[in-house]
């Protein structure tokens, strides 16, 4: 498994980068109204390209196909599993030889109503008893979203029951301003 992380969201020439990516991804990036969204979309793709080059020797721009829930895969490379995520502080990419999910989120204040809607009773208690409840919430949230991305369903209505420590392996990294979790 390979995880790539970048915080260099503003440190590249967006116009030049748009010319170096696939037409499919360029179209997707330009759908974002604001430059930040465009940059995050392009940077995620650049990380994927870097990982494909370094891990598999693939130098052509990947083209995606999507399942019914929007989970992407690389056309012509069913043996490569990947996932992308971004927040305003960082972009992450994970590549693996088996299904994998990743999520990154900025650490921010949370709403109690969102905690009650998305977390089960045990998780609510864990967040409430934490010295850093905002970080505890984001850690659990990224675990849930990475799990849903791994199984390819996207955000579900029943987020309370998503985490399954007996079925999946989680790796969570706390970088002070953001947290990311890989689920495999």
mmCIF file of C-alpha atoms in Angstrom, residues 4-9 12 25 28-29 32 34-47 64 83-94 101-108 138 141-142 145 149 177-181:
data_model
loop_
_atom_site.group_PDB
_atom_site.id
_atom_site.type_symbol
_atom_site.label_atom_id
_atom_site.label_comp_id
_atom_site.label_asym_id
_atom_site.label_seq_id
_atom_site.Cartn_x
_atom_site.Cartn_y
_atom_site.Cartn_z
ATOM 1 C CA UNK A 4 0.825 10.096 -0.866
ATOM 2 C CA UNK A 5 0.058 13.368 0.918
ATOM 3 C CA UNK A 6 0.488 16.953 -0.241
ATOM 4 C CA UNK A 7 -0.150 20.252 1.493
ATOM 5 C CA UNK A 8 1.196 22.212 -1.504
ATOM 6 C CA UNK A 9 -2.217 23.344 -2.698
ATOM 7 C CA UNK A 12 1.925 24.931 -8.415
ATOM 8 C CA UNK A 25 -10.020 15.180 -15.244
ATOM 9 C CA UNK A 28 -14.015 17.638 -13.839
ATOM 10 C CA UNK A 29 -11.641 20.197 -12.288
ATOM 11 C CA UNK A 32 -15.490 23.717 -9.622
ATOM 12 C CA UNK A 34 -13.683 28.422 -7.149
ATOM 13 C CA UNK A 35 -9.970 28.060 -7.728
ATOM 14 C CA UNK A 36 -9.457 26.111 -4.490
ATOM 15 C CA UNK A 37 -11.720 23.306 -5.710
ATOM 16 C CA UNK A 38 -9.942 23.222 -9.052
ATOM 17 C CA UNK A 39 -6.551 23.057 -7.350
ATOM 18 C CA UNK A 40 -7.626 20.245 -5.012
ATOM 19 C CA UNK A 41 -9.026 18.210 -7.911
ATOM 20 C CA UNK A 42 -5.879 18.678 -10.022
ATOM 21 C CA UNK A 43 -3.494 17.989 -7.125
ATOM 22 C CA UNK A 44 -5.297 14.755 -6.225
ATOM 23 C CA UNK A 45 -4.892 13.596 -9.832
ATOM 24 C CA UNK A 46 -1.208 14.621 -9.817
ATOM 25 C CA UNK A 47 -0.645 12.521 -6.682
ATOM 26 C CA UNK A 64 -11.511 6.708 -14.927
ATOM 27 C CA UNK A 83 -8.775 6.356 -3.646
ATOM 28 C CA UNK A 84 -8.465 10.151 -3.435
ATOM 29 C CA UNK A 85 -9.601 12.714 -0.890
ATOM 30 C CA UNK A 86 -8.975 16.348 -0.086
ATOM 31 C CA UNK A 87 -9.792 19.099 2.362
ATOM 32 C CA UNK A 88 -8.656 22.716 2.439
ATOM 33 C CA UNK A 89 -5.350 21.769 4.124
ATOM 34 C CA UNK A 90 -4.266 18.631 2.259
ATOM 35 C CA UNK A 91 -4.785 16.180 -0.563
ATOM 36 C CA UNK A 92 -4.276 12.433 -0.121
ATOM 37 C CA UNK A 93 -4.045 9.467 -2.465
ATOM 38 C CA UNK A 94 -3.757 5.786 -1.645
ATOM 39 C CA UNK A 101 -10.504 3.790 0.911
ATOM 40 C CA UNK A 102 -9.105 7.049 2.258
ATOM 41 C CA UNK A 103 -10.588 10.208 3.710
ATOM 42 C CA UNK A 104 -9.025 13.449 4.911
ATOM 43 C CA UNK A 105 -10.835 16.153 6.870
ATOM 44 C CA UNK A 106 -9.861 19.445 8.451
ATOM 45 C CA UNK A 107 -10.111 19.538 12.223
ATOM 46 C CA UNK A 108 -12.839 22.029 13.031
ATOM 47 C CA UNK A 138 -12.913 13.899 12.817
ATOM 48 C CA UNK A 141 -15.703 10.544 10.700
ATOM 49 C CA UNK A 142 -12.690 9.772 8.475
ATOM 50 C CA UNK A 145 -16.007 7.768 5.186
ATOM 51 C CA UNK A 149 -15.232 4.634 -0.011
ATOM 52 C CA UNK A 177 -4.790 20.739 11.230
ATOM 53 C CA UNK A 178 -6.240 17.658 9.557
ATOM 54 C CA UNK A 179 -6.671 13.923 10.005
ATOM 55 C CA UNK A 180 -6.669 11.196 7.381
ATOM 56 C CA UNK A 181 -7.642 7.550 7.655
#
